[in-house]
Every structure is written in C-alpha cells, then in structure tokens.
C-alpha cells in the first residue's frame, strides 16, 4: 500500500471556503461519540481531552462522519498525518473546541469532493449551443420574445392551483420538452406575468456545448450537500431554506414604493430580481448555512417548523399586497402570486439520498417538502434542458417516492406546450419567394423550433445604409454628358450581408440531433471503425424518424425508454403526457433545419462502408424487425 503524502495547506485565512451542510456537532456531542458516555454541559479544556495528535485525528473523523469528503480524509491515520504537517490546522481545531463551534473548520473547501450529480447517460452532450455560439445565445436570450405560449403557461399554472390548492402534492409541476424548444426562455417571459423566483441548478458546462444563463452554483451546491441527511433532516433542511429565502426577499421589497396594479409590481419585481438575484441567493445560503447547526440540532417539532415556514411565505405575500391598492388585491384573489422555478432539476433527480429511505432522490425529497405550502398562492415548476420524463415525471410504477405514490392522483400532469413556428417575420407573404430563397438556412430557420430562428435573428447584420448620391458641380456651358462606368460586380443576394450564424446552423443541428459534442473526425483508414462506433442503432432510427416519421406505440413498455431517451437527448418533441404518466405522445414535427441535418447524416451513413443498415429503407426494416414500430404501420 502506497504511503499517502498529506498536502501542506496555505494560511487558513486565505483558504477557499465553500457552502456545505453543517453537521450538528458540538463539543459534548463529539465527546459522547468518541467515548460513548454522557457528557455534562460543562465543556472541559481541549488539552484535558485531546492529549495527542491521534486523539485530534479521531475528533476530526467524528466531525466529518457521513460527509462527502475526499477519500483520503476518511482515514484517521491520514488525518493524523495531515495534522502533523499543518500546525495551523491543529490550532484551528483547538479554537473550534473553545468556541464550541466547528462550522468554520468544516467549511474549508479542501475537505470536499466537487459537488456534481452523475451524468444521465455516458457520452451525452449537455448544453444548448457550441462554445463558439455562446455570445449569440446570450443576445438571443435578451432579444424580443415572440409568441403567446408564456400566457398559456400562466393560465395553466393558475388552473392547476385552483384545482390542486387543497390537495396534497398539487402545488408543483414539471415542464417537459426537448432541447431547443424554448422552455427556459418561456419561463423567463413568464416573469412579466407572475412574480418569480428562478433558480438554475445546471452543472458547470464542460466539453464543446454551452448553455445560458449561468447556473446559481451556490444554491445548487448547497442543495447537493444535503443528500446525506435523514428524511426528517432533509425536510427540515428544505423548510428552513425557504424560511430564509422568503424572509430575505420580504426585507428586500419592504422599501419599495407602492404600485397601482399587480402588473406594475410584477414588472418592478422582474427588474429588481434580474439585477440582484445573485446577491439575494448568496445571502440566503449564507444565513441558512450559519443556522443549520442550531436549527437541526434543536429539532424543532414538526408543527412548529411547519408554522414557521408557512409564516415566512405569508409575510412575504402580505408585503407584496401592501405595495398595491385594495382593488388590485381583490383582482388577484384566488390566483397564484408567486412562482418558484428550478431549471436543470435533473441534477437533483440524479442525486441519491442514502439516508432517506422514504424518497428516491433529492428531487423527490424537495417535492415532498413543498406540500407544506398547500393552499397558499405559490406554485413550483421544474424543468430541464435534457428533459428526462422518467426523472421529473415518472409513472407510478417507476416512482421511488413513498409520498408521491400515496398521493399520485393529486399530481399535476406535466406541462408540454412550448413555442413552435413563431418567427417574428410571420406571416410570410404568399408570393415573392423563389426556390433559391426557401432553401436557404435563413429562410428555413424561421420555421420549426425557436432555437434556430432566435440564434439567427440575434446575429442578423444591420443593413448597410445606401450611399448618398454625389452632387454634380454646376455646368459651365455645354459639355459632353459623362459616360457612366459599368456598375461594380456584386455578389449574389444570398451572399450579401451573410449572417455568420447561418454557416454554423446545420452543424449545430447535427450535433444536437445525434447528442454529441462534435461530429466524428476520421481519416480514410479509420473511417469505418469510427463511424461504426458512432452510428448506433438508436442514432440510425432517429435519422429515419426525422425523415419519414416512424410510428411508435407509446404505451408499450418496450418503446417507453427509447422515446424518453429521444426526448431527453435527440430533440424529439413531447405533445402531451397524461396525468397517469404511463406514456407520452411525442414525435418530430416539421422542422426544416432538423430535416436537413438528418439528410446530411444519412448521406454520410450511406457512404460510410460500415456493416448493418445504412440506407433509409434498411433502417426502417430493422426497426420493424425489432418490433419497435406500431404493428398497424407495417
């Protein structure tokens, strides 16, 4: 066994600190754990109990028992070596003992592994666009929104609240659809209709694909660090988090001036939150972190903590009501006043909770905790760029949450309506388009899912102003009229003011359709080997599906997982998910950009020289032979 060499830590006051769940540990509790005997409230001197570095290492081991620390720090022998090499760490442990507070010692980032959830599928590309297009996506995110689907979402939320406000688990829903369908942008637009608290829990982008906007890493990591807690502790964790969240926001809006209507209040809320949400979240997490040891250790009775968290929300809602006149309050009566959204919620759904036997994952634990707000005008929405239906909205047979199974009939059916064919250039004139016009990327991008058009329109070059005609000097008598020079040669209209995004659109569509960071590169010698590994049977069926619309029977168990994978990773659109969630209606709607991407991939596949199905008819024949397509379509 190799000898582990401990690191030499820098000055602790310069060491990076990180938000982690504080374990409820005091000196008396640590002594009881170490010596297995009851200790009085009087705290003895450190030197009386910890007589050598071996004892100090054992104390450190108790402090981090059950935490997600690095593997090298789980050994008492290694902790002793670490203390031997770092005298300042020894002094920090002594000071923590004297203060009866180990939180600062526990918060140093060097103890912990990185906070991250496992990937959904190995090799899956995550993100919205390629790295080089991030600036384009940023511009598209802030450009004018087209369409009215955010209003439909608003109506659906109000309707779900009216039907579910007195039922358990009726105050949250998932928004499910494929990448590029405009879910996150639609949620952003919803902020103009309802006061919203948006969280983005996305993992840090890696590889060749990037997303926008940036994640709220402090909140994400804080949530992830609660995964080791027991069922009651996790419930207390989320409830106390919302107590601090609502209290901080209540104080934040307390100094606002009055507004005439709720719409004015929502507009003001959106602007203030856009500029200050990062500071607000940092304050909330810091306050929650500092209170965790106290709040969990004193184990508030369930009824008392329930009253506290509901009271924090009621106070916030009252502060909002005080900013508008009585007439505006009456108009808003019976409607949702606050929406809390969690983008990239699959991060929580993929995080197991080994200490909580009642829930399947951290997402289930969070959803179960939200029932405390039943009957209050708040609604929670969960969404993800890579929408895993089985993660965010599983059928009862696949649900791992005991509480969700008990109240499955109360769950809100997932929202699936997202924008499509919503170009700002619609309606198009009925004539005046040539065949050369309609086969350009610029034209095709106006159709289909909003990702293409929003990226293209964001990079649309400004038209160059026409030069002013030069004034001729006054003529002095007769003169020969000047011979005009031939007009300069001009590029074809399709090449004038070419949008730089147009050249990248089809390659982007190809990578997103096949769920890869980049298209495969190969030489003549490696072509067959590389493409044989790249074109899996699923990827082949996806290409055929986009071109000819294979008909799957969604209620068959054999196809459920494949269709869910297509939605999550291969841009298949969801049309509806019934409340029982046993299946979903989905497909590839007419999307010229995606169809062109599939056609180019099939062309590569036809000339690949690999074994197996490589043409459209042979791919369809394989799908039928494997009993994946509906029998009625054979």
PDB file of N, CA and C in Angstrom, residues 555-607:
ATOM      1  N   UNK A 555     -47.517   3.422 -25.552  1.00  0.00           N
ATOM      2  CA  UNK A 555     -47.936   2.755 -24.321  1.00  0.00           C
ATOM      3  C   UNK A 555     -47.221   1.431 -24.100  1.00  0.00           C
ATOM      4  N   UNK A 556     -46.454   0.985 -25.075  1.00  0.00           N
ATOM      5  CA  UNK A 556     -45.726  -0.278 -24.923  1.00  0.00           C
ATOM      6  C   UNK A 556     -44.451  -0.039 -24.129  1.00  0.00           C
ATOM      7  N   UNK A 557     -44.221  -0.893 -23.147  1.00  0.00           N
ATOM      8  CA  UNK A 557     -43.067  -0.721 -22.272  1.00  0.00           C
ATOM      9  C   UNK A 557     -41.757  -0.760 -23.054  1.00  0.00           C
ATOM     10  N   UNK A 558     -41.745  -1.537 -24.138  1.00  0.00           N
ATOM     11  CA  UNK A 558     -40.513  -1.707 -24.900  1.00  0.00           C
ATOM     12  C   UNK A 558     -40.036  -0.401 -25.515  1.00  0.00           C
ATOM     13  N   UNK A 559     -40.980   0.453 -25.862  1.00  0.00           N
ATOM     14  CA  UNK A 559     -40.602   1.702 -26.524  1.00  0.00           C
ATOM     15  C   UNK A 559     -40.541   2.893 -25.575  1.00  0.00           C
ATOM     16  N   UNK A 560     -41.029   2.742 -24.335  1.00  0.00           N
ATOM     17  CA  UNK A 560     -41.082   3.883 -23.404  1.00  0.00           C
ATOM     18  C   UNK A 560     -39.693   4.482 -23.194  1.00  0.00           C
ATOM     19  N   UNK A 561     -38.718   3.628 -22.880  1.00  0.00           N
ATOM     20  CA  UNK A 561     -37.377   4.129 -22.579  1.00  0.00           C
ATOM     21  C   UNK A 561     -36.727   4.766 -23.801  1.00  0.00           C
ATOM     22  N   UNK A 562     -36.955   4.168 -24.975  1.00  0.00           N
ATOM     23  CA  UNK A 562     -36.339   4.722 -26.182  1.00  0.00           C
ATOM     24  C   UNK A 562     -36.928   6.083 -26.519  1.00  0.00           C
ATOM     25  N   UNK A 563     -38.232   6.228 -26.399  1.00  0.00           N
ATOM     26  CA  UNK A 563     -38.853   7.521 -26.676  1.00  0.00           C
ATOM     27  C   UNK A 563     -38.406   8.561 -25.656  1.00  0.00           C
ATOM     28  N   UNK A 564     -38.302   8.168 -24.389  1.00  0.00           N
ATOM     29  CA  UNK A 564     -37.836   9.099 -23.361  1.00  0.00           C
ATOM     30  C   UNK A 564     -36.409   9.548 -23.645  1.00  0.00           C
ATOM     31  N   UNK A 565     -35.585   8.623 -24.129  1.00  0.00           N
ATOM     32  CA  UNK A 565     -34.205   8.969 -24.470  1.00  0.00           C
ATOM     33  C   UNK A 565     -34.165   9.923 -25.661  1.00  0.00           C
ATOM     34  N   UNK A 566     -35.041   9.727 -26.631  1.00  0.00           N
ATOM     35  CA  UNK A 566     -35.093  10.631 -27.780  1.00  0.00           C
ATOM     36  C   UNK A 566     -35.486  12.043 -27.351  1.00  0.00           C
ATOM     37  N   UNK A 567     -36.434  12.140 -26.436  1.00  0.00           N
ATOM     38  CA  UNK A 567     -36.844  13.456 -25.943  1.00  0.00           C
ATOM     39  C   UNK A 567     -35.710  14.113 -25.176  1.00  0.00           C
ATOM     40  N   UNK A 568     -35.060  13.343 -24.317  1.00  0.00           N
ATOM     41  CA  UNK A 568     -34.032  13.907 -23.447  1.00  0.00           C
ATOM     42  C   UNK A 568     -32.790  14.326 -24.214  1.00  0.00           C
ATOM     43  N   UNK A 569     -32.428  13.567 -25.255  1.00  0.00           N
ATOM     44  CA  UNK A 569     -31.123  13.783 -25.875  1.00  0.00           C
ATOM     45  C   UNK A 569     -31.146  14.048 -27.367  1.00  0.00           C
ATOM     46  N   UNK A 570     -32.262  13.790 -28.043  1.00  0.00           N
ATOM     47  CA  UNK A 570     -32.247  13.827 -29.505  1.00  0.00           C
ATOM     48  C   UNK A 570     -33.364  14.685 -30.099  1.00  0.00           C
ATOM     49  N   UNK A 571     -33.830  15.686 -29.352  1.00  0.00           N
ATOM     50  CA  UNK A 571     -34.700  16.732 -29.874  1.00  0.00           C
ATOM     51  C   UNK A 571     -36.083  16.252 -30.311  1.00  0.00           C
ATOM     52  N   UNK A 572     -36.529  15.112 -29.807  1.00  0.00           N
ATOM     53  CA  UNK A 572     -37.896  14.668 -30.082  1.00  0.00           C
ATOM     54  C   UNK A 572     -38.853  15.485 -29.224  1.00  0.00           C
ATOM     55  N   UNK A 573     -39.917  15.991 -29.817  1.00  0.00           N
ATOM     56  CA  UNK A 573     -40.837  16.875 -29.120  1.00  0.00           C
ATOM     57  C   UNK A 573     -41.930  16.084 -28.400  1.00  0.00           C
ATOM     58  N   UNK A 574     -42.306  16.570 -27.214  1.00  0.00           N
ATOM     59  CA  UNK A 574     -43.404  15.979 -26.449  1.00  0.00           C
ATOM     60  C   UNK A 574     -44.666  16.782 -26.732  1.00  0.00           C
ATOM     61  N   UNK A 575     -45.733  16.096 -27.094  1.00  0.00           N
ATOM     62  CA  UNK A 575     -47.004  16.760 -27.355  1.00  0.00           C
ATOM     63  C   UNK A 575     -47.911  16.744 -26.127  1.00  0.00           C
ATOM     64  N   UNK A 576     -47.916  15.647 -25.390  1.00  0.00           N
ATOM     65  CA  UNK A 576     -48.733  15.580 -24.178  1.00  0.00           C
ATOM     66  C   UNK A 576     -48.275  14.412 -23.320  1.00  0.00           C
ATOM     67  N   UNK A 577     -48.468  14.569 -22.009  1.00  0.00           N
ATOM     68  CA  UNK A 577     -48.218  13.495 -21.043  1.00  0.00           C
ATOM     69  C   UNK A 577     -49.468  13.380 -20.181  1.00  0.00           C
ATOM     70  N   UNK A 578     -50.180  12.261 -20.220  1.00  0.00           N
ATOM     71  CA  UNK A 578     -51.381  12.121 -19.392  1.00  0.00           C
ATOM     72  C   UNK A 578     -51.039  12.202 -17.908  1.00  0.00           C
ATOM     73  N   UNK A 579     -52.033  12.427 -17.084  1.00  0.00           N
ATOM     74  CA  UNK A 579     -51.785  12.551 -15.654  1.00  0.00           C
ATOM     75  C   UNK A 579     -51.215  11.268 -15.074  1.00  0.00           C
ATOM     76  N   UNK A 580     -51.587  10.102 -15.640  1.00  0.00           N
ATOM     77  CA  UNK A 580     -51.042   8.846 -15.114  1.00  0.00           C
ATOM     78  C   UNK A 580     -49.592   8.633 -15.537  1.00  0.00           C
ATOM     79  N   UNK A 581     -49.112   9.336 -16.553  1.00  0.00           N
ATOM     80  CA  UNK A 581     -47.717   9.363 -16.980  1.00  0.00           C
ATOM     81  C   UNK A 581     -47.203   8.015 -17.478  1.00  0.00           C
ATOM     82  N   UNK A 582     -48.080   7.090 -17.777  1.00  0.00           N
ATOM     83  CA  UNK A 582     -47.633   5.778 -18.233  1.00  0.00           C
ATOM     84  C   UNK A 582     -47.037   5.841 -19.640  1.00  0.00           C
ATOM     85  N   UNK A 583     -47.368   6.851 -20.393  1.00  0.00           N
ATOM     86  CA  UNK A 583     -46.785   7.047 -21.711  1.00  0.00           C
ATOM     87  C   UNK A 583     -46.874   8.526 -22.057  1.00  0.00           C
ATOM     88  N   UNK A 584     -46.280   8.899 -23.181  1.00  0.00           N
ATOM     89  CA  UNK A 584     -46.375  10.275 -23.665  1.00  0.00           C
ATOM     90  C   UNK A 584     -46.583  10.238 -25.170  1.00  0.00           C
ATOM     91  N   UNK A 585     -47.219  11.253 -25.669  1.00  0.00           N
ATOM     92  CA  UNK A 585     -47.366  11.428 -27.110  1.00  0.00           C
ATOM     93  C   UNK A 585     -46.243  12.342 -27.570  1.00  0.00           C
ATOM     94  N   UNK A 586     -45.455  11.874 -28.533  1.00  0.00           N
ATOM     95  CA  UNK A 586     -44.286  12.646 -28.950  1.00  0.00           C
ATOM     96  C   UNK A 586     -43.993  12.378 -30.416  1.00  0.00           C
ATOM     97  N   UNK A 587     -43.100  13.160 -30.987  1.00  0.00           N
ATOM     98  CA  UNK A 587     -42.722  12.975 -32.378  1.00  0.00           C
ATOM     99  C   UNK A 587     -41.813  14.087 -32.855  1.00  0.00           C
ATOM    100  N   UNK A 588     -41.436  14.024 -34.117  1.00  0.00           N
ATOM    101  CA  UNK A 588     -40.618  15.062 -34.745  1.00  0.00           C
ATOM    102  C   UNK A 588     -41.518  15.880 -35.667  1.00  0.00           C
ATOM    103  N   UNK A 589     -41.884  17.067 -35.230  1.00  0.00           N
ATOM    104  CA  UNK A 589     -42.706  17.940 -36.058  1.00  0.00           C
ATOM    105  C   UNK A 589     -41.895  18.449 -37.242  1.00  0.00           C
ATOM    106  N   UNK A 590     -42.593  19.014 -38.222  1.00  0.00           N
ATOM    107  CA  UNK A 590     -41.930  19.506 -39.426  1.00  0.00           C
ATOM    108  C   UNK A 590     -40.968  20.630 -39.074  1.00  0.00           C
ATOM    109  N   UNK A 591     -39.690  20.342 -39.181  1.00  0.00           N
ATOM    110  CA  UNK A 591     -38.633  21.279 -38.796  1.00  0.00           C
ATOM    111  C   UNK A 591     -37.561  21.231 -39.879  1.00  0.00           C
ATOM    112  N   UNK A 592     -37.572  22.173 -40.833  1.00  0.00           N
ATOM    113  CA  UNK A 592     -36.667  22.085 -41.984  1.00  0.00           C
ATOM    114  C   UNK A 592     -35.188  21.992 -41.617  1.00  0.00           C
ATOM    115  N   UNK A 593     -34.754  22.727 -40.594  1.00  0.00           N
ATOM    116  CA  UNK A 593     -33.343  22.677 -40.204  1.00  0.00           C
ATOM    117  C   UNK A 593     -32.979  21.275 -39.731  1.00  0.00           C
ATOM    118  N   UNK A 594     -33.827  20.685 -38.900  1.00  0.00           N
ATOM    119  CA  UNK A 594     -33.552  19.346 -38.384  1.00  0.00           C
ATOM    120  C   UNK A 594     -33.641  18.307 -39.502  1.00  0.00           C
ATOM    121  N   UNK A 595     -34.575  18.496 -40.426  1.00  0.00           N
ATOM    122  CA  UNK A 595     -34.700  17.570 -41.553  1.00  0.00           C
ATOM    123  C   UNK A 595     -33.459  17.616 -42.437  1.00  0.00           C
ATOM    124  N   UNK A 596     -32.925  18.815 -42.649  1.00  0.00           N
ATOM    125  CA  UNK A 596     -31.703  18.943 -43.446  1.00  0.00           C
ATOM    126  C   UNK A 596     -30.523  18.304 -42.725  1.00  0.00           C
ATOM    127  N   UNK A 597     -30.455  18.482 -41.413  1.00  0.00           N
ATOM    128  CA  UNK A 597     -29.382  17.860 -40.636  1.00  0.00           C
ATOM    129  C   UNK A 597     -29.449  16.341 -40.744  1.00  0.00           C
ATOM    130  N   UNK A 598     -30.662  15.784 -40.648  1.00  0.00           N
ATOM    131  CA  UNK A 598     -30.820  14.333 -40.766  1.00  0.00           C
ATOM    132  C   UNK A 598     -30.451  13.854 -42.163  1.00  0.00           C
ATOM    133  N   UNK A 599     -30.824  14.626 -43.183  1.00  0.00           N
ATOM    134  CA  UNK A 599     -30.500  14.245 -44.559  1.00  0.00           C
ATOM    135  C   UNK A 599     -28.990  14.198 -44.770  1.00  0.00           C
ATOM    136  N   UNK A 600     -28.272  15.172 -44.222  1.00  0.00           N
ATOM    137  CA  UNK A 600     -26.816  15.173 -44.366  1.00  0.00           C
ATOM    138  C   UNK A 600     -26.187  13.991 -43.636  1.00  0.00           C
ATOM    139  N   UNK A 601     -26.731  13.642 -42.472  1.00  0.00           N
ATOM    140  CA  UNK A 601     -26.196  12.495 -41.739  1.00  0.00           C
ATOM    141  C   UNK A 601     -26.472  11.189 -42.477  1.00  0.00           C
ATOM    142  N   UNK A 602     -27.651  11.065 -43.070  1.00  0.00           N
ATOM    143  CA  UNK A 602     -27.961   9.855 -43.839  1.00  0.00           C
ATOM    144  C   UNK A 602     -27.038   9.748 -45.046  1.00  0.00           C
ATOM    145  N   UNK A 603     -26.703  10.882 -45.647  1.00  0.00           N
ATOM    146  CA  UNK A 603     -25.773  10.878 -46.778  1.00  0.00           C
ATOM    147  C   UNK A 603     -24.405  10.348 -46.353  1.00  0.00           C
ATOM    148  N   UNK A 604     -23.941  10.790 -45.181  1.00  0.00           N
ATOM    149  CA  UNK A 604     -22.665  10.278 -44.659  1.00  0.00           C
ATOM    150  C   UNK A 604     -22.775   8.787 -44.372  1.00  0.00           C
ATOM    151  N   UNK A 605     -23.901   8.387 -43.787  1.00  0.00           N
ATOM    152  CA  UNK A 605     -24.104   6.983 -43.432  1.00  0.00           C
ATOM    153  C   UNK A 605     -24.135   6.098 -44.673  1.00  0.00           C
ATOM    154  N   UNK A 606     -24.767   6.586 -45.753  1.00  0.00           N
ATOM    155  CA  UNK A 606     -24.863   5.798 -46.987  1.00  0.00           C
ATOM    156  C   UNK A 606     -23.495   5.475 -47.571  1.00  0.00           C
ATOM    157  N   UNK A 607     -22.541   6.368 -47.388  1.00  0.00           N
ATOM    158  CA  UNK A 607     -21.205   6.176 -47.979  1.00  0.00           C
ATOM    159  C   UNK A 607     -20.174   5.762 -46.939  1.00  0.00           C
TER     160      UNK A 607
END
